[in-house]
């Protein structure tokens, strides 16, 4: 079975992908610098899967460390998750985003090239579409980034497709994620943002837990069915399974492809509040506040390309997303309260 290196493997999407790959018999090597991931993720993954994973603690910008990792663990492909991902922070400190994301990816790709590793699956984001002209968004939609974080994703996409075109890489998958939410059904791994979460679902869960008095709903005057923002929330396990499907194709065929990973259905912020109550029995208080600068009214995917190329489509609905997010969040709360 193939052996795969996951950069950023201890993060939210990386850890769930690791769980799916292990269940499906791949050898997985985790690499993370733990700058935005909890130290106990590898141990939690061991409890979920029964496998003790090789772990390399390194920064992708450290090319010598990348070379050493690839020498110690010859791999068939890399799934490259490691990146900074906060829009606000990227605008406040753009150079650190260019350095971590773009320079880091150059170093990783250089180490891969020298080690003869020429297949990659890359974490991109629907943020590359900026404000879409129409929804659902196909991969052919205009790319118009509106912030530094989005710029780094677009640059990294371009570097990787250039490397395939020039024969430096044999195969690449560019995966444009919509809004990943939920958690592993075991409740043992999930999203664990540092500080006060900026994203909807982790914040909503923390309100449910009593850590904040209410959810701020950023705007109820958008041209959507109930006025609140509409997004394509996708269960993290569906997203993780899509990585395995993309990986299979990258291992089997040369060339590159770019696909949206979403459900194809948009739900509003208020839909999520209602789904959370009906899935968990916990009613989350909310207040309508002004729009958040930079937000778009609606953003959801046309996931047809992923279905055609990968034979994959999302199967889990918003109630499952809410139930699984809450199972994880309430366990984390219990763990945090333990003596
Ligand atoms: C954000 C990023 C996007 C990134 C993604 C990662 C921005 C502009 N976009 O997407 O680049 O890839 O996270 O998951 O930051 N909302 C509230 N109250 C809250 C939090 C959010 O009402 O406390 C609303 C937002 O206005 C939006 C929706 O919930 O309508 C989703 O927000 P969020 O989870 O932050 O994701 P995006 O903004 O879609």
PDB file of N, CA and C in Angstrom, residues 11-79:
ATOM      1  N   UNK A  11      -3.424  19.018  11.974  1.00  0.00           N
ATOM      2  CA  UNK A  11      -4.482  20.041  11.941  1.00  0.00           C
ATOM      3  C   UNK A  11      -5.856  19.429  11.733  1.00  0.00           C
ATOM      4  N   UNK A  12      -6.833  20.297  11.580  1.00  0.00           N
ATOM      5  CA  UNK A  12      -8.238  19.845  11.492  1.00  0.00           C
ATOM      6  C   UNK A  12      -8.436  18.921  10.285  1.00  0.00           C
ATOM      7  N   UNK A  13      -8.108  19.390   9.102  1.00  0.00           N
ATOM      8  CA  UNK A  13      -8.368  18.567   7.904  1.00  0.00           C
ATOM      9  C   UNK A  13      -7.333  17.442   7.807  1.00  0.00           C
ATOM     10  N   UNK A  14      -6.087  17.749   8.168  1.00  0.00           N
ATOM     11  CA  UNK A  14      -5.029  16.739   8.112  1.00  0.00           C
ATOM     12  C   UNK A  14      -5.318  15.544   9.004  1.00  0.00           C
ATOM     13  N   UNK A  15      -5.763  15.784  10.225  1.00  0.00           N
ATOM     14  CA  UNK A  15      -5.961  14.667  11.160  1.00  0.00           C
ATOM     15  C   UNK A  15      -7.122  13.777  10.723  1.00  0.00           C
ATOM     16  N   UNK A  16      -8.189  14.383  10.188  1.00  0.00           N
ATOM     17  CA  UNK A  16      -9.316  13.564   9.723  1.00  0.00           C
ATOM     18  C   UNK A  16      -8.945  12.782   8.466  1.00  0.00           C
ATOM     19  N   UNK A  17      -8.139  13.402   7.611  1.00  0.00           N
ATOM     20  CA  UNK A  17      -7.669  12.680   6.414  1.00  0.00           C
ATOM     21  C   UNK A  17      -6.770  11.522   6.836  1.00  0.00           C
ATOM     22  N   UNK A  18      -5.923  11.757   7.831  1.00  0.00           N
ATOM     23  CA  UNK A  18      -5.063  10.677   8.338  1.00  0.00           C
ATOM     24  C   UNK A  18      -5.924   9.503   8.802  1.00  0.00           C
ATOM     25  N   UNK A  19      -7.001   9.812   9.522  1.00  0.00           N
ATOM     26  CA  UNK A  19      -7.877   8.738  10.036  1.00  0.00           C
ATOM     27  C   UNK A  19      -8.471   7.926   8.883  1.00  0.00           C
ATOM     28  N   UNK A  20      -8.936   8.613   7.844  1.00  0.00           N
ATOM     29  CA  UNK A  20      -9.537   7.914   6.701  1.00  0.00           C
ATOM     30  C   UNK A  20      -8.472   7.088   5.962  1.00  0.00           C
ATOM     31  N   UNK A  21      -7.288   7.663   5.755  1.00  0.00           N
ATOM     32  CA  UNK A  21      -6.239   6.929   5.035  1.00  0.00           C
ATOM     33  C   UNK A  21      -5.828   5.676   5.809  1.00  0.00           C
ATOM     34  N   UNK A  22      -5.715   5.815   7.125  1.00  0.00           N
ATOM     35  CA  UNK A  22      -5.326   4.655   7.935  1.00  0.00           C
ATOM     36  C   UNK A  22      -6.393   3.568   7.871  1.00  0.00           C
ATOM     37  N   UNK A  23      -7.657   3.987   7.966  1.00  0.00           N
ATOM     38  CA  UNK A  23      -8.751   2.998   7.874  1.00  0.00           C
ATOM     39  C   UNK A  23      -8.722   2.270   6.534  1.00  0.00           C
ATOM     40  N   UNK A  24      -8.257   2.975   5.500  1.00  0.00           N
ATOM     41  CA  UNK A  24      -8.257   2.364   4.162  1.00  0.00           C
ATOM     42  C   UNK A  24      -6.916   1.722   3.818  1.00  0.00           C
ATOM     43  N   UNK A  25      -6.065   1.566   4.826  1.00  0.00           N
ATOM     44  CA  UNK A  25      -4.870   0.735   4.658  1.00  0.00           C
ATOM     45  C   UNK A  25      -3.614   1.439   4.173  1.00  0.00           C
ATOM     46  N   UNK A  26      -3.633   2.759   4.046  1.00  0.00           N
ATOM     47  CA  UNK A  26      -2.409   3.467   3.643  1.00  0.00           C
ATOM     48  C   UNK A  26      -1.443   3.532   4.827  1.00  0.00           C
ATOM     49  N   UNK A  27      -0.163   3.683   4.501  1.00  0.00           N
ATOM     50  CA  UNK A  27       0.842   4.052   5.502  1.00  0.00           C
ATOM     51  C   UNK A  27       0.862   5.567   5.544  1.00  0.00           C
ATOM     52  N   UNK A  28       0.804   6.132   6.725  1.00  0.00           N
ATOM     53  CA  UNK A  28       0.735   7.586   6.841  1.00  0.00           C
ATOM     54  C   UNK A  28       1.875   8.088   7.714  1.00  0.00           C
ATOM     55  N   UNK A  29       2.527   9.141   7.252  1.00  0.00           N
ATOM     56  CA  UNK A  29       3.549   9.818   8.052  1.00  0.00           C
ATOM     57  C   UNK A  29       3.039  11.233   8.297  1.00  0.00           C
ATOM     58  N   UNK A  30       2.994  11.634   9.566  1.00  0.00           N
ATOM     59  CA  UNK A  30       2.504  12.982   9.902  1.00  0.00           C
ATOM     60  C   UNK A  30       3.666  13.934  10.062  1.00  0.00           C
ATOM     61  N   UNK A  31       3.512  15.120   9.513  1.00  0.00           N
ATOM     62  CA  UNK A  31       4.496  16.173   9.726  1.00  0.00           C
ATOM     63  C   UNK A  31       3.746  17.426  10.158  1.00  0.00           C
ATOM     64  N   UNK A  32       4.201  18.024  11.242  1.00  0.00           N
ATOM     65  CA  UNK A  32       3.536  19.242  11.729  1.00  0.00           C
ATOM     66  C   UNK A  32       4.532  20.012  12.592  1.00  0.00           C
ATOM     67  N   UNK A  33       4.382  21.327  12.631  1.00  0.00           N
ATOM     68  CA  UNK A  33       5.243  22.090  13.555  1.00  0.00           C
ATOM     69  C   UNK A  33       4.466  22.474  14.819  1.00  0.00           C
ATOM     70  N   UNK A  34       3.208  22.054  14.902  1.00  0.00           N
ATOM     71  CA  UNK A  34       2.339  22.312  16.058  1.00  0.00           C
ATOM     72  C   UNK A  34       2.181  23.800  16.354  1.00  0.00           C
ATOM     73  N   UNK A  35       2.342  24.634  15.327  1.00  0.00           N
ATOM     74  CA  UNK A  35       2.109  26.061  15.542  1.00  0.00           C
ATOM     75  C   UNK A  35       0.616  26.340  15.656  1.00  0.00           C
ATOM     76  N   UNK A  36      -0.218  25.465  15.091  1.00  0.00           N
ATOM     77  CA  UNK A  36      -1.674  25.665  15.197  1.00  0.00           C
ATOM     78  C   UNK A  36      -2.388  24.324  15.300  1.00  0.00           C
ATOM     79  N   UNK A  37      -1.765  23.400  16.047  1.00  0.00           N
ATOM     80  CA  UNK A  37      -2.397  22.083  16.254  1.00  0.00           C
ATOM     81  C   UNK A  37      -2.009  21.595  17.639  1.00  0.00           C
ATOM     82  N   UNK A  38      -2.893  20.819  18.248  1.00  0.00           N
ATOM     83  CA  UNK A  38      -2.631  20.345  19.610  1.00  0.00           C
ATOM     84  C   UNK A  38      -1.632  19.186  19.576  1.00  0.00           C
ATOM     85  N   UNK A  39      -0.806  19.137  20.607  1.00  0.00           N
ATOM     86  CA  UNK A  39       0.243  18.108  20.707  1.00  0.00           C
ATOM     87  C   UNK A  39      -0.333  16.702  20.831  1.00  0.00           C
ATOM     88  N   UNK A  40      -1.566  16.604  21.354  1.00  0.00           N
ATOM     89  CA  UNK A  40      -2.089  15.257  21.622  1.00  0.00           C
ATOM     90  C   UNK A  40      -2.828  14.652  20.419  1.00  0.00           C
ATOM     91  N   UNK A  41      -2.806  15.340  19.270  1.00  0.00           N
ATOM     92  CA  UNK A  41      -3.535  14.808  18.103  1.00  0.00           C
ATOM     93  C   UNK A  41      -3.001  13.430  17.669  1.00  0.00           C
ATOM     94  N   UNK A  42      -1.666  13.231  17.579  1.00  0.00           N
ATOM     95  CA  UNK A  42      -1.190  11.893  17.184  1.00  0.00           C
ATOM     96  C   UNK A  42      -1.686  10.797  18.141  1.00  0.00           C
ATOM     97  N   UNK A  43      -1.705  11.095  19.447  1.00  0.00           N
ATOM     98  CA  UNK A  43      -2.190  10.116  20.428  1.00  0.00           C
ATOM     99  C   UNK A  43      -3.700   9.873  20.241  1.00  0.00           C
ATOM    100  N   UNK A  44      -4.445  10.926  19.956  1.00  0.00           N
ATOM    101  CA  UNK A  44      -5.883  10.765  19.716  1.00  0.00           C
ATOM    102  C   UNK A  44      -6.116   9.927  18.456  1.00  0.00           C
ATOM    103  N   UNK A  45      -5.297  10.167  17.440  1.00  0.00           N
ATOM    104  CA  UNK A  45      -5.415   9.373  16.207  1.00  0.00           C
ATOM    105  C   UNK A  45      -5.118   7.903  16.495  1.00  0.00           C
ATOM    106  N   UNK A  46      -4.190   7.661  17.403  1.00  0.00           N
ATOM    107  CA  UNK A  46      -3.874   6.271  17.759  1.00  0.00           C
ATOM    108  C   UNK A  46      -5.091   5.612  18.415  1.00  0.00           C
ATOM    109  N   UNK A  47      -5.782   6.390  19.250  1.00  0.00           N
ATOM    110  CA  UNK A  47      -6.973   5.831  19.912  1.00  0.00           C
ATOM    111  C   UNK A  47      -8.090   5.584  18.900  1.00  0.00           C
ATOM    112  N   UNK A  48      -8.195   6.439  17.892  1.00  0.00           N
ATOM    113  CA  UNK A  48      -9.253   6.274  16.885  1.00  0.00           C
ATOM    114  C   UNK A  48      -8.955   5.097  15.964  1.00  0.00           C
ATOM    115  N   UNK A  49      -7.690   4.955  15.562  1.00  0.00           N
ATOM    116  CA  UNK A  49      -7.372   4.011  14.477  1.00  0.00           C
ATOM    117  C   UNK A  49      -6.603   2.784  14.947  1.00  0.00           C
ATOM    118  N   UNK A  50      -6.053   2.835  16.172  1.00  0.00           N
ATOM    119  CA  UNK A  50      -5.223   1.729  16.650  1.00  0.00           C
ATOM    120  C   UNK A  50      -3.821   1.731  16.064  1.00  0.00           C
ATOM    121  N   UNK A  51      -3.478   2.786  15.317  1.00  0.00           N
ATOM    122  CA  UNK A  51      -2.153   2.837  14.677  1.00  0.00           C
ATOM    123  C   UNK A  51      -1.333   3.968  15.293  1.00  0.00           C
ATOM    124  N   UNK A  52      -0.098   3.650  15.619  1.00  0.00           N
ATOM    125  CA  UNK A  52       0.824   4.677  16.117  1.00  0.00           C
ATOM    126  C   UNK A  52       1.594   5.248  14.929  1.00  0.00           C
ATOM    127  N   UNK A  53       1.345   6.470  14.624  1.00  0.00           N
ATOM    128  CA  UNK A  53       1.885   7.035  13.389  1.00  0.00           C
ATOM    129  C   UNK A  53       3.291   7.583  13.576  1.00  0.00           C
ATOM    130  N   UNK A  54       4.160   7.419  12.565  1.00  0.00           N
ATOM    131  CA  UNK A  54       5.414   8.167  12.603  1.00  0.00           C
ATOM    132  C   UNK A  54       5.113   9.664  12.559  1.00  0.00           C
ATOM    133  N   UNK A  55       5.783  10.409  13.428  1.00  0.00           N
ATOM    134  CA  UNK A  55       5.527  11.852  13.522  1.00  0.00           C
ATOM    135  C   UNK A  55       6.838  12.612  13.363  1.00  0.00           C
ATOM    136  N   UNK A  56       6.836  13.594  12.475  1.00  0.00           N
ATOM    137  CA  UNK A  56       8.007  14.456  12.313  1.00  0.00           C
ATOM    138  C   UNK A  56       7.588  15.852  12.723  1.00  0.00           C
ATOM    139  N   UNK A  57       8.299  16.403  13.705  1.00  0.00           N
ATOM    140  CA  UNK A  57       7.985  17.769  14.109  1.00  0.00           C
ATOM    141  C   UNK A  57       8.922  18.701  13.355  1.00  0.00           C
ATOM    142  N   UNK A  58       8.394  19.407  12.393  1.00  0.00           N
ATOM    143  CA  UNK A  58       9.243  20.280  11.570  1.00  0.00           C
ATOM    144  C   UNK A  58       8.389  21.329  10.890  1.00  0.00           C
ATOM    145  N   UNK A  59       9.065  22.414  10.523  1.00  0.00           N
ATOM    146  CA  UNK A  59       8.453  23.519   9.787  1.00  0.00           C
ATOM    147  C   UNK A  59       8.756  23.276   8.308  1.00  0.00           C
ATOM    148  N   UNK A  60       7.756  23.405   7.445  1.00  0.00           N
ATOM    149  CA  UNK A  60       7.995  23.118   6.021  1.00  0.00           C
ATOM    150  C   UNK A  60       9.031  24.065   5.396  1.00  0.00           C
ATOM    151  N   UNK A  61       9.277  25.213   6.045  1.00  0.00           N
ATOM    152  CA  UNK A  61      10.297  26.131   5.503  1.00  0.00           C
ATOM    153  C   UNK A  61      11.712  25.612   5.731  1.00  0.00           C
ATOM    154  N   UNK A  62      11.839  24.609   6.603  1.00  0.00           N
ATOM    155  CA  UNK A  62      13.150  24.036   6.923  1.00  0.00           C
ATOM    156  C   UNK A  62      13.448  22.938   5.892  1.00  0.00           C
ATOM    157  N   UNK A  63      14.110  23.353   4.806  1.00  0.00           N
ATOM    158  CA  UNK A  63      14.296  22.422   3.681  1.00  0.00           C
ATOM    159  C   UNK A  63      15.149  21.220   4.077  1.00  0.00           C
ATOM    160  N   UNK A  64      16.119  21.440   4.962  1.00  0.00           N
ATOM    161  CA  UNK A  64      16.954  20.316   5.406  1.00  0.00           C
ATOM    162  C   UNK A  64      16.096  19.305   6.171  1.00  0.00           C
ATOM    163  N   UNK A  65      15.190  19.824   6.986  1.00  0.00           N
ATOM    164  CA  UNK A  65      14.308  18.921   7.745  1.00  0.00           C
ATOM    165  C   UNK A  65      13.365  18.175   6.803  1.00  0.00           C
ATOM    166  N   UNK A  66      12.901  18.880   5.740  1.00  0.00           N
ATOM    167  CA  UNK A  66      12.024  18.210   4.763  1.00  0.00           C
ATOM    168  C   UNK A  66      12.805  17.102   4.044  1.00  0.00           C
ATOM    169  N   UNK A  67      14.065  17.422   3.681  1.00  0.00           N
ATOM    170  CA  UNK A  67      14.893  16.427   2.990  1.00  0.00           C
ATOM    171  C   UNK A  67      15.128  15.219   3.899  1.00  0.00           C
ATOM    172  N   UNK A  68      15.398  15.499   5.183  1.00  0.00           N
ATOM    173  CA  UNK A  68      15.651  14.401   6.129  1.00  0.00           C
ATOM    174  C   UNK A  68      14.393  13.544   6.303  1.00  0.00           C
ATOM    175  N   UNK A  69      13.229  14.218   6.348  1.00  0.00           N
ATOM    176  CA  UNK A  69      11.962  13.480   6.522  1.00  0.00           C
ATOM    177  C   UNK A  69      11.733  12.545   5.336  1.00  0.00           C
ATOM    178  N   UNK A  70      11.980  13.076   4.127  1.00  0.00           N
ATOM    179  CA  UNK A  70      11.722  12.269   2.928  1.00  0.00           C
ATOM    180  C   UNK A  70      12.773  11.160   2.765  1.00  0.00           C
ATOM    181  N   UNK A  71      13.979  11.390   3.330  1.00  0.00           N
ATOM    182  CA  UNK A  71      14.997  10.329   3.295  1.00  0.00           C
ATOM    183  C   UNK A  71      14.638   9.229   4.300  1.00  0.00           C
ATOM    184  N   UNK A  72      14.152   9.640   5.472  1.00  0.00           N
ATOM    185  CA  UNK A  72      13.806   8.647   6.509  1.00  0.00           C
ATOM    186  C   UNK A  72      12.553   7.860   6.122  1.00  0.00           C
ATOM    187  N   UNK A  73      11.629   8.539   5.440  1.00  0.00           N
ATOM    188  CA  UNK A  73      10.355   7.908   5.065  1.00  0.00           C
ATOM    189  C   UNK A  73      10.094   8.112   3.576  1.00  0.00           C
ATOM    190  N   UNK A  74      10.634   7.256   2.737  1.00  0.00           N
ATOM    191  CA  UNK A  74      10.332   7.389   1.311  1.00  0.00           C
ATOM    192  C   UNK A  74       8.821   7.271   1.104  1.00  0.00           C
ATOM    193  N   UNK A  75       8.250   8.250   0.392  1.00  0.00           N
ATOM    194  CA  UNK A  75       6.786   8.249   0.227  1.00  0.00           C
ATOM    195  C   UNK A  75       6.412   8.273  -1.253  1.00  0.00           C
ATOM    196  N   UNK A  76       5.185   7.862  -1.520  1.00  0.00           N
ATOM    197  CA  UNK A  76       4.678   7.846  -2.889  1.00  0.00           C
ATOM    198  C   UNK A  76       4.051   9.185  -3.264  1.00  0.00           C
ATOM    199  N   UNK A  77       3.592   9.919  -2.259  1.00  0.00           N
ATOM    200  CA  UNK A  77       2.952  11.219  -2.527  1.00  0.00           C
ATOM    201  C   UNK A  77       2.905  12.024  -1.240  1.00  0.00           C
ATOM    202  N   UNK A  78       2.675  13.313  -1.417  1.00  0.00           N
ATOM    203  CA  UNK A  78       2.514  14.229  -0.273  1.00  0.00           C
ATOM    204  C   UNK A  78       1.115  14.841  -0.355  1.00  0.00           C
ATOM    205  N   UNK A  79       0.443  14.926   0.782  1.00  0.00           N
ATOM    206  CA  UNK A  79      -0.753  15.779   0.858  1.00  0.00           C
ATOM    207  C   UNK A  79      -0.340  16.996   1.675  1.00  0.00           C
TER     208      UNK A  79
END
